[in-house]
PDB file of C-alpha atoms in Angstrom:
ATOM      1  CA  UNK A   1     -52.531  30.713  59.264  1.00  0.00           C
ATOM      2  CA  UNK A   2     -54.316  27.644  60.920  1.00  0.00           C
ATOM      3  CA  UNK A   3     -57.219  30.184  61.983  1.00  0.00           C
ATOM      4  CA  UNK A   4     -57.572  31.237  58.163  1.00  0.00           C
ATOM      5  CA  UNK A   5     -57.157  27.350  56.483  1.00  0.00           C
ATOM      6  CA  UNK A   6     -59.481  24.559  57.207  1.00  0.00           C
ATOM      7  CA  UNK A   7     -58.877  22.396  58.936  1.00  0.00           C
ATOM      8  CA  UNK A   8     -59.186  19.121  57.076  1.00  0.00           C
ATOM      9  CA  UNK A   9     -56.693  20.642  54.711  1.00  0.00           C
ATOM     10  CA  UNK A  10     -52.799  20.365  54.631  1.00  0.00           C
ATOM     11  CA  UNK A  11     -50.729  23.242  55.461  1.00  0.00           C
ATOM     12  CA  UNK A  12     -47.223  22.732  54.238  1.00  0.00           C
ATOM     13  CA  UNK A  13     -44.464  24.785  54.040  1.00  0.00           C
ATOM     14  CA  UNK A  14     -40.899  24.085  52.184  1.00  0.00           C
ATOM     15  CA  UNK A  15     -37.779  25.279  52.741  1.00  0.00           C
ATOM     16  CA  UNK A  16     -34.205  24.558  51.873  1.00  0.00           C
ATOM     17  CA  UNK A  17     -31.729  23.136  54.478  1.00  0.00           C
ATOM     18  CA  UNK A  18     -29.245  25.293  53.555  1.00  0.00           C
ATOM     19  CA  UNK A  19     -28.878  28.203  51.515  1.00  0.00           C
ATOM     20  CA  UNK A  20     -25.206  27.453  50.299  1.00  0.00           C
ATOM     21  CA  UNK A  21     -23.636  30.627  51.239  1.00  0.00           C
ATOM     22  CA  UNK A  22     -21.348  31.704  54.461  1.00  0.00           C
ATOM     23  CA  UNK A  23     -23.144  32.868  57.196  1.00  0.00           C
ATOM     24  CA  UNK A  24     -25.780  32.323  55.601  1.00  0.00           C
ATOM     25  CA  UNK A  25     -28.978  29.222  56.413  1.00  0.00           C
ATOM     26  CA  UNK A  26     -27.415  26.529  58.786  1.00  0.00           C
ATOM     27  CA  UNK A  27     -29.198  22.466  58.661  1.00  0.00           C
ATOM     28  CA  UNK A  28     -29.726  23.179  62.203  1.00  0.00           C
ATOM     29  CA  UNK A  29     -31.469  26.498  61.610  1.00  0.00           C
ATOM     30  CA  UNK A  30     -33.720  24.112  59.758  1.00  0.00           C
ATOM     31  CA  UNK A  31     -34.120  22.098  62.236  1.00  0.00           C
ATOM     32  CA  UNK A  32     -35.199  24.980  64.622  1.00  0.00           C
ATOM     33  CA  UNK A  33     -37.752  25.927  62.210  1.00  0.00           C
ATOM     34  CA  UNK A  34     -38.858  22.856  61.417  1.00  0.00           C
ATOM     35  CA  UNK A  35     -39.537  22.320  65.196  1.00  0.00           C
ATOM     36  CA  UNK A  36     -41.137  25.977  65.458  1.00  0.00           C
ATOM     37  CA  UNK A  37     -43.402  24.749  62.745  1.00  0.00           C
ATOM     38  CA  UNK A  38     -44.469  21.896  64.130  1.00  0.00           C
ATOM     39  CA  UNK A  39     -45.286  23.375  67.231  1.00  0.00           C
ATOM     40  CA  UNK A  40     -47.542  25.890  65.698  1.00  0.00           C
TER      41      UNK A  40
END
């Protein structure tokens, strides 16, 4: 995405920390993403 946006822009992305149902999207799966993210 970072080739396609400029760079001077934002990119943000939002996403729940849980999706409230079992087995379902864990805080720490958030976390993991989050980190993924940031490290794209």
């Amino acid at each position: 995405m970072r080739g396609a946006w400029p760079a001077e822009r934002p990119l943000l992305v939002r996403v729940s920390a849980t999706d409230w149902v079992d087995g379902g999207w864990t805080p720490e799966e958030t976390v993991d993403l989050a980190r993924l993210l940031h490290g794209a």
